Every structure is written in C-alpha cells, then in structure tokens.
Protein backbone atom coordinates (compact mmCIF):
# COMPACT_ATOMS: atom_id res chain seq x y z
CA MET A 1 -52.33 25.47 66.80
CA ILE A 2 -53.63 28.37 68.87
CA GLU A 3 -51.19 31.04 70.00
CA ASP A 4 -51.33 32.23 73.59
CA ALA A 5 -52.70 35.63 72.55
CA SER A 6 -55.78 33.94 71.00
CA ARG A 7 -56.27 31.19 73.53
CA GLN A 8 -58.48 33.31 75.78
CA VAL A 9 -60.80 34.08 72.86
CA ALA A 10 -61.01 30.37 71.99
CA THR A 11 -62.01 29.66 75.60
CA TRP A 12 -64.74 32.27 75.37
CA VAL A 13 -66.04 30.77 72.12
CA GLN A 14 -66.33 27.34 73.71
CA ALA A 15 -68.06 28.73 76.79
CA ASP A 16 -70.52 30.94 74.89
CA PHE A 17 -71.12 29.00 71.65
CA GLY A 18 -70.11 25.44 72.53
CA ILE A 19 -67.52 25.32 69.73
CA GLU A 20 -64.11 23.84 70.48
CA LEU A 21 -61.59 25.59 68.24
CA THR A 22 -58.34 23.88 67.30
CA THR A 23 -56.88 26.63 65.10
CA MET A 24 -57.05 30.43 65.19
CA ASP A 25 -55.28 32.62 62.64
CA GLU A 26 -55.68 36.37 63.08
CA VAL A 27 -56.78 38.36 60.03
CA THR A 28 -55.07 41.74 59.96
CA HIS A 29 -56.21 43.43 56.75
CA GLY A 30 -59.27 45.15 58.25
CA ALA A 31 -59.46 48.89 58.96
CA ASP A 32 -61.50 48.71 62.19
CA GLN A 33 -59.29 49.85 65.05
CA HIS A 34 -61.81 48.58 67.60
CA ALA A 35 -62.05 44.97 66.44
CA ARG A 36 -59.95 41.83 66.06
CA LEU A 37 -60.84 39.02 63.67
CA TRP A 38 -59.68 35.39 63.45
CA ARG A 39 -60.17 32.61 60.94
CA ALA A 40 -60.81 29.71 63.27
CA GLY A 41 -61.24 26.00 62.70
CA THR A 42 -62.40 22.87 64.52
CA ALA A 43 -61.17 19.28 64.44
CA ASP A 44 -63.94 18.27 62.01
CA GLY A 45 -62.87 20.90 59.46
CA SER A 46 -65.56 23.51 60.17
CA ARG A 47 -64.33 27.08 59.83
CA TYR A 48 -65.57 30.27 61.45
CA ALA A 49 -64.95 34.00 61.52
CA VAL A 50 -64.49 34.92 65.18
CA LYS A 51 -64.66 38.63 65.98
CA VAL A 52 -64.15 40.65 69.14
CA SER A 53 -65.57 44.16 68.76
CA GLY A 54 -65.09 47.09 71.11
CA GLY A 55 -66.93 49.79 69.15
CA GLY A 56 -70.39 50.35 67.76
CA THR A 57 -73.44 48.32 68.76
CA PRO A 58 -74.84 44.81 68.16
CA ALA A 59 -77.22 46.26 65.54
CA GLY A 60 -75.08 44.93 62.69
CA LEU A 61 -75.50 41.38 63.96
CA VAL A 62 -79.25 41.90 64.27
CA VAL A 63 -79.42 43.08 60.66
CA ALA A 64 -77.30 40.21 59.33
CA ALA A 65 -79.40 37.66 61.22
CA HIS A 66 -82.64 39.19 59.96
CA LEU A 67 -81.45 39.29 56.33
CA ALA A 68 -80.30 35.67 56.52
CA GLU A 69 -83.68 34.68 57.96
CA GLN A 70 -85.33 36.47 55.03
CA LYS A 71 -83.26 34.27 52.69
CA VAL A 72 -81.28 37.18 51.25
CA PRO A 73 -78.46 35.45 49.35
CA GLY A 74 -74.87 36.18 50.28
CA ILE A 75 -75.43 37.02 53.96
CA PRO A 76 -73.61 34.67 56.40
CA ALA A 77 -75.88 34.22 59.43
CA PRO A 78 -74.24 34.84 62.82
CA LEU A 79 -74.36 31.91 65.23
CA ARG A 80 -76.22 32.21 68.51
CA THR A 81 -74.92 31.61 72.00
CA HIS A 82 -76.21 28.92 74.35
CA ASP A 83 -78.88 31.33 75.60
CA GLY A 84 -79.94 32.53 72.13
CA ARG A 85 -78.01 35.80 71.89
CA LEU A 86 -76.15 36.91 68.76
CA CYS A 87 -72.96 37.68 70.66
CA GLY A 88 -71.21 37.06 73.91
CA ASP A 89 -70.28 39.87 76.30
CA ARG A 90 -66.61 39.61 77.20
CA GLU A 91 -64.81 42.34 79.13
CA GLY A 92 -67.16 44.95 77.70
CA ARG A 93 -66.65 43.72 74.13
CA ARG A 94 -68.84 41.72 71.78
CA LEU A 95 -67.78 38.20 70.82
CA SER A 96 -69.43 36.97 67.62
CA VAL A 97 -69.05 33.86 65.48
CA VAL A 98 -70.06 33.57 61.81
CA PRO A 99 -69.40 30.72 59.36
CA TRP A 100 -66.25 31.36 57.36
CA VAL A 101 -67.49 31.47 53.76
CA SER A 102 -64.42 32.50 51.76
CA HIS A 103 -60.91 33.89 52.07
CA ARG A 104 -61.12 35.67 48.68
CA ARG A 105 -61.82 39.38 49.05
CA ALA A 106 -63.19 41.14 46.00
CA LEU A 107 -60.58 43.80 46.68
CA ASP A 108 -57.88 41.25 45.89
CA GLY A 109 -59.71 39.88 42.81
CA PRO A 110 -60.12 38.56 40.31
CA MET A 111 -63.75 39.68 40.18
CA THR A 112 -65.63 38.41 37.13
CA GLY A 113 -68.63 39.92 35.39
CA ALA A 114 -70.78 37.35 37.14
CA HIS A 115 -69.44 38.53 40.50
CA TRP A 116 -70.25 42.15 39.65
CA ARG A 117 -73.78 41.21 38.65
CA ALA A 118 -74.24 39.16 41.84
CA TYR A 119 -72.96 42.13 43.85
CA GLY A 120 -75.73 44.28 42.38
CA GLU A 121 -78.32 41.56 42.95
CA LEU A 122 -77.27 41.26 46.58
CA LEU A 123 -77.60 45.00 47.22
CA ALA A 124 -81.03 44.99 45.55
CA ALA A 125 -82.17 42.09 47.74
CA VAL A 126 -81.00 43.88 50.88
CA HIS A 127 -82.78 47.09 49.88
CA ALA A 128 -85.99 45.17 49.14
CA VAL A 129 -86.30 43.74 52.67
CA PRO A 130 -89.10 45.52 54.60
CA VAL A 131 -87.97 47.65 57.54
CA THR A 132 -89.31 46.00 60.68
CA ASP A 133 -90.07 47.85 63.91
CA GLU A 134 -86.97 46.30 65.50
CA LEU A 135 -84.72 47.47 62.67
CA ALA A 136 -86.27 50.93 62.86
CA ARG A 137 -85.48 51.06 66.58
CA ARG A 138 -81.93 49.76 66.31
CA LEU A 139 -80.51 51.27 63.14
CA PRO A 140 -79.35 54.89 62.90
CA ALA A 141 -80.22 57.11 59.97
CA GLY A 142 -77.57 57.13 57.28
CA GLY A 143 -75.53 60.32 57.37
CA ALA A 144 -77.13 61.52 60.61
CA THR A 145 -73.70 62.16 62.15
CA TYR A 146 -72.73 64.67 59.47
CA PRO A 147 -72.57 67.65 61.91
CA THR A 148 -69.98 65.78 63.99
CA ILE A 149 -68.03 64.88 60.84
CA VAL A 150 -68.06 68.49 59.63
CA ALA A 151 -66.93 69.73 63.05
CA ALA A 152 -64.07 67.20 63.11
CA THR A 153 -63.03 68.24 59.60
CA ARG A 154 -62.90 71.90 60.58
CA ALA A 155 -60.91 71.08 63.72
CA MET A 156 -58.37 69.04 61.74
CA ALA A 157 -58.07 71.76 59.09
CA GLU A 158 -57.33 74.29 61.83
CA ARG A 159 -54.66 72.06 63.36
CA LEU A 160 -52.99 71.59 59.98
CA ARG A 161 -53.32 75.20 58.83
CA ASP A 162 -50.38 76.31 61.00
CA PRO A 163 -48.63 73.15 62.24
CA ASP A 164 -46.61 73.44 65.44
CA PRO A 165 -43.00 72.26 64.88
CA ALA A 166 -43.04 70.87 68.41
CA ASP A 167 -46.14 68.75 67.77
CA PRO A 168 -45.32 65.13 68.72
CA ALA A 169 -46.84 63.92 65.42
CA GLY A 170 -43.51 64.90 63.83
CA PRO A 171 -42.76 64.98 60.08
CA LEU A 172 -46.09 63.42 59.12
CA LEU A 173 -47.83 66.50 60.50
CA THR A 174 -45.89 68.78 58.16
CA GLU A 175 -46.44 66.42 55.22
CA LEU A 176 -50.18 66.10 55.77
CA ALA A 177 -50.50 69.83 56.34
CA ALA A 178 -49.22 70.27 52.78
CA VAL A 179 -51.66 67.62 51.50
CA TRP A 180 -54.60 69.39 53.13
CA ALA A 181 -53.42 72.79 51.90
CA ALA A 182 -53.37 71.52 48.31
CA ALA A 183 -56.90 70.11 48.74
CA ALA A 184 -58.26 73.06 50.75
CA GLN A 185 -60.65 74.29 48.06
CA ARG A 186 -62.12 70.83 47.51
CA VAL A 187 -62.51 70.26 51.26
CA SER A 188 -64.23 73.63 51.58
CA THR A 189 -66.62 72.70 48.77
CA LEU A 190 -67.47 69.44 50.53
CA VAL A 191 -68.07 71.08 53.90
CA GLU A 192 -70.27 73.78 52.40
CA GLY A 193 -72.10 71.28 50.21
CA VAL A 194 -72.79 68.83 53.04
CA GLU A 195 -74.23 71.57 55.24
CA ARG A 196 -76.20 73.34 52.52
CA ARG A 197 -77.56 70.15 50.97
CA SER A 198 -78.40 68.21 54.12
CA GLY A 199 -82.02 68.47 53.02
CA ALA A 200 -81.20 66.18 50.08
CA ARG A 201 -80.79 63.28 52.49
CA PRO A 202 -84.50 62.37 52.91
CA GLY A 203 -85.78 59.79 50.45
CA PRO A 204 -87.08 56.22 50.31
CA VAL A 205 -85.55 54.63 53.39
CA VAL A 206 -84.26 51.07 53.13
CA VAL A 207 -81.84 48.85 55.01
CA CYS A 208 -78.34 49.75 53.83
CA HIS A 209 -75.06 48.02 54.59
CA GLY A 210 -73.46 51.46 54.83
CA ASP A 211 -69.96 50.31 53.84
CA PRO A 212 -70.28 47.75 51.00
CA HIS A 213 -66.86 48.39 49.48
CA LEU A 214 -64.91 45.56 47.88
CA GLY A 215 -62.98 44.86 51.08
CA ASN A 216 -66.26 43.71 52.64
CA LEU A 217 -67.25 41.57 49.67
CA LEU A 218 -66.08 37.96 49.50
CA LEU A 219 -65.93 35.87 46.33
CA GLY A 220 -66.81 32.26 45.64
CA PRO A 221 -66.98 30.07 42.54
CA GLY A 222 -69.53 30.62 39.79
CA GLY A 223 -70.10 34.27 40.62
CA GLN A 224 -71.05 33.70 44.26
CA VAL A 225 -70.54 36.70 46.57
CA TRP A 226 -71.02 37.35 50.29
CA LEU A 227 -71.34 40.73 51.99
CA ILE A 228 -69.82 40.81 55.46
CA ASP A 229 -69.19 43.24 58.35
CA TRP A 230 -72.55 44.88 58.98
CA ASP A 231 -71.31 47.10 61.82
CA ASP A 232 -72.12 50.27 59.85
CA ALA A 233 -75.65 49.25 58.82
CA VAL A 234 -78.09 52.16 58.60
CA LEU A 235 -81.55 53.12 57.38
CA ALA A 236 -81.05 55.39 54.40
CA PRO A 237 -81.93 55.97 50.77
CA PRO A 238 -80.34 53.40 48.42
CA GLU A 239 -77.75 55.96 47.29
CA CYS A 240 -75.98 55.40 50.61
CA ASP A 241 -74.92 51.99 49.26
CA LEU A 242 -75.05 52.65 45.54
CA MET A 243 -72.30 55.28 45.77
CA PHE A 244 -69.92 52.34 46.19
CA VAL A 245 -71.01 51.05 42.77
CA ILE A 246 -71.47 54.30 40.83
CA GLY A 247 -67.86 55.39 40.44
CA GLY A 248 -66.59 53.57 43.49
CA VAL A 249 -65.16 54.94 46.72
CA LEU A 250 -61.67 53.44 47.04
CA ALA A 251 -58.96 55.41 45.22
CA PHE A 252 -56.83 52.28 44.78
CA ALA A 253 -59.74 50.26 43.36
CA PRO A 254 -61.74 52.47 40.96
CA ILE A 255 -64.73 50.83 39.30
CA THR A 256 -64.75 50.79 35.51
CA ALA A 257 -67.78 51.63 33.37
CA GLU A 258 -68.09 47.95 32.41
CA GLN A 259 -68.01 46.80 36.04
CA GLN A 260 -70.56 49.44 37.03
CA ALA A 261 -72.86 48.38 34.21
CA ALA A 262 -72.70 44.74 35.33
CA ALA A 263 -73.49 45.63 38.94
CA LEU A 264 -76.39 47.89 37.96
CA ALA A 265 -77.73 45.21 35.61
CA GLY A 266 -77.85 42.91 38.63
CA TYR A 267 -79.41 45.61 40.80
CA GLY A 268 -82.21 46.30 38.35
CA ARG A 269 -84.18 49.52 38.22
CA ALA A 270 -82.23 52.19 40.10
CA ASP A 271 -83.68 55.70 40.05
CA VAL A 272 -80.53 57.29 41.44
CA ASP A 273 -80.99 60.81 42.78
CA ARG A 274 -77.82 62.73 41.90
CA ALA A 275 -78.20 65.17 44.80
CA ARG A 276 -78.50 62.40 47.38
CA LEU A 277 -75.63 60.50 45.77
CA ALA A 278 -73.39 63.57 45.88
CA TRP A 279 -74.36 64.28 49.48
CA PHE A 280 -73.50 60.79 50.71
CA LEU A 281 -70.25 60.85 48.72
CA ALA A 282 -69.29 64.15 50.34
CA VAL A 283 -70.10 62.98 53.88
CA ARG A 284 -68.06 59.82 53.34
CA ALA A 285 -65.17 61.79 51.82
CA LEU A 286 -64.95 64.16 54.78
CA ASP A 287 -65.23 61.32 57.29
CA ASP A 288 -62.51 59.25 55.60
CA LEU A 289 -60.18 62.20 55.09
CA THR A 290 -60.43 63.38 58.68
CA ASP A 291 -60.34 59.97 60.34
CA TRP A 292 -57.39 58.63 58.34
CA THR A 293 -55.52 61.88 59.00
CA ARG A 294 -56.22 61.45 62.70
CA GLN A 295 -54.85 57.91 62.56
CA ALA A 296 -51.73 59.08 60.71
CA LEU A 297 -51.07 61.66 63.44
CA ASP A 298 -51.75 59.25 66.32
CA THR A 299 -48.46 58.95 68.16
CA GLU A 300 -49.79 55.93 70.06
CA ALA A 301 -50.08 53.93 66.82
CA SER A 302 -47.27 51.96 65.23
CA ALA A 303 -45.07 53.59 62.62
CA ALA A 304 -46.34 51.15 59.98
CA ASP A 305 -49.99 51.96 60.74
CA ARG A 306 -49.31 55.71 60.63
CA ILE A 307 -47.51 55.44 57.30
CA ARG A 308 -50.36 53.36 55.85
CA ALA A 309 -52.91 55.92 57.06
CA ALA A 310 -50.93 58.74 55.45
CA GLU A 311 -50.86 56.84 52.16
CA ILE A 312 -54.65 56.50 52.30
CA VAL A 313 -54.99 60.25 52.90
CA ARG A 314 -52.88 60.96 49.82
CA GLY A 315 -55.07 58.55 47.85
CA LEU A 316 -58.25 60.28 49.00
CA VAL A 317 -57.15 63.60 47.48
CA SER A 318 -55.64 62.05 44.33
CA PRO A 319 -57.32 62.58 40.93
CA VAL A 320 -59.25 59.31 41.39
CA GLY A 321 -59.74 59.71 45.15
CA LEU A 322 -63.03 60.12 46.97
CA VAL A 323 -62.45 63.77 47.86
CA THR A 324 -62.01 64.56 44.17
CA LEU A 325 -64.99 62.42 43.12
CA ALA A 326 -67.28 63.98 45.72
CA ASP A 327 -66.13 67.48 44.81
CA ALA A 328 -66.93 66.84 41.13
CA ALA A 329 -70.34 65.34 42.06
CA LEU A 330 -71.31 68.42 44.08
CA ARG A 331 -70.07 70.86 41.46
CA GLY A 332 -72.00 69.00 38.81
CA LEU A 333 -75.31 69.72 40.54
CA ASP A 334 -75.24 73.47 39.93
CA PRO A 335 -72.70 76.27 39.41
CA ARG A 336 -72.32 76.84 43.16
CA GLY A 337 -71.32 73.15 43.83
C-alpha cells in the first residue's frame, strides 16, 4: 500500500521513469535534512530506492552513473528518465530512482572480514577511475569549503561561550555550552590546524565518495558490498575517503585494528600522507561538531531530532569521538599540533 503522503512521489516516478509503484515505505535513518528516501516496490517484485533531494547538486548521480558504466563493483546505477536524464525535476527538487540492492547497512552489521576487504577493494576501484573532463567540471574540491566551516565553528563557539538564558533553544543550549567549554582546547587546536595546514590538502586528486562511512555501505551475501549516496562526491586526495577506514569517523562505530587491516588489504598499496589525513579529519570534525550542534539548537526541529543531535555532539567529543581523534592526529604531526 502507498500512504497519501507518498502517493504524489509515486505519481512522479511513473510520469518521469515509467515505473508503476505499488508499495512505498519511507526510510528514516538517514542524516540528510534535505532529502526523503523510500523503499519502493512494483507488482512484479522489483524494488527501488526512490529519493527526493532538496540540497546539493545532481553531481552525485553523475558520478554514480559514470562509475557504474566503468564497471566499478558495488555501485548501483541510477535509472534514467524517459528523456535520458538522471533525475526528474519536481517542485525544485531532484527525484531519483536507483535499484534497491540491500536493506542491510554495514552500520547495523554483522560485517565480516570479507565485507571489510570488499569495502577496501571498492574504494580502490573508485579511486582508480580516471577523472574525466565532465567530472572535473562538476565535482568540487574536497575540503574547499573549510573557510566557511571554520567561520561557522567560531560563530557557534561565540554563541555558546556566554549563553543567553532567554535563548529559545532552552536547556540544550546550556548543556551544549558546557560540552563545548570542556572541548574548547581541542576545538581550538582543530581550527588552528585546519587554517595553518590548508597547504597539506594538495595531492594526487581522485574521485572520492566524500562520506563513505558505514551508514552508506550496504551488505550482501558472500562479502558483497554496495556504496550508496554519492551526494558528497568530490575530487580530492585518497585520504579524504581513507580517513573513514584508518581509525574510523563515527564515535559509536569505531574501527578495530583487525577491521582496518582487512580493508587496507583489499585497498592495496596506500601511501597515506599523515598530514593530509589529519587535515581532512580536522575539517570533518569541525563540520560535524558545528552542524550537529546547530541541529540540536534548532527550535523548528522536533524534540526527538534535537535530542538525537545533542547525543551525536557528545559522541564527537568523547574519548573515541572524531574531535578527539582529529586533535590527536594533528598533535602527532609536530609539537605545535
């Protein structure tokens, strides 16, 4: 059955892609505030991931289509509309349809050694694809927005330094102000390190997923994996992706030494530059910390979403969190951090 809220999207899918959907179940575990995703099915049993996106650009679909055409394993190819486009344009948003390959997220496990090795093999295959002129035109440089991220971090730190009791964000503002105060030295190290070491960013530029954490990795039988959600694809040194393998990024899903070894065995030769790795870790840490704090303080959001965002902020500054990992990576480069 299709609920009324999804019926309009099903109508769009039929009009743009010629697919008559009989079921649509919304998937709600994603972190993208600007997108909605459904697991949809047809009468003949075919299943699709139907997505309506309001942010970003169609570049992610272009990358996924190109990688699939290049026979990179583990990349579901987006379907094309009647007139050959990779997405429909509906009310200023992108409507895309991709075959539904699995419901098993690596984040939910269990992820075997074979899956970890296949994960590394997939990243290596992506990084080995030549950068075409079209990809060079469409994809941004990884980390290029760091000045905006640093500015947002400073603005948030200023807001939380002396919280206004009358601020509509309420008790969460006071709580997160204390969290940021406890992490102030680490945040300062990251800001200074990102600005001072921005020159470490140049390197061998390849196609990078940009966000290949385990929530974007799907599992199949026999070690099969698929990498989905290419909205954050960039051109960057491999460290932009490899930071998700070397130590991990998610505080609630740290990667063990054994898992890292399996992934790197699949990846093959990886001449990881520690300075670039630390720089990308720091940029990601600041972006996550500031954006999740913003979401926690968003009075337009639901109470449940705000509480979840605050929990993620606490995880980011925990002993295994990304802020802590990035701080240690920068400090390990030289005595000044």
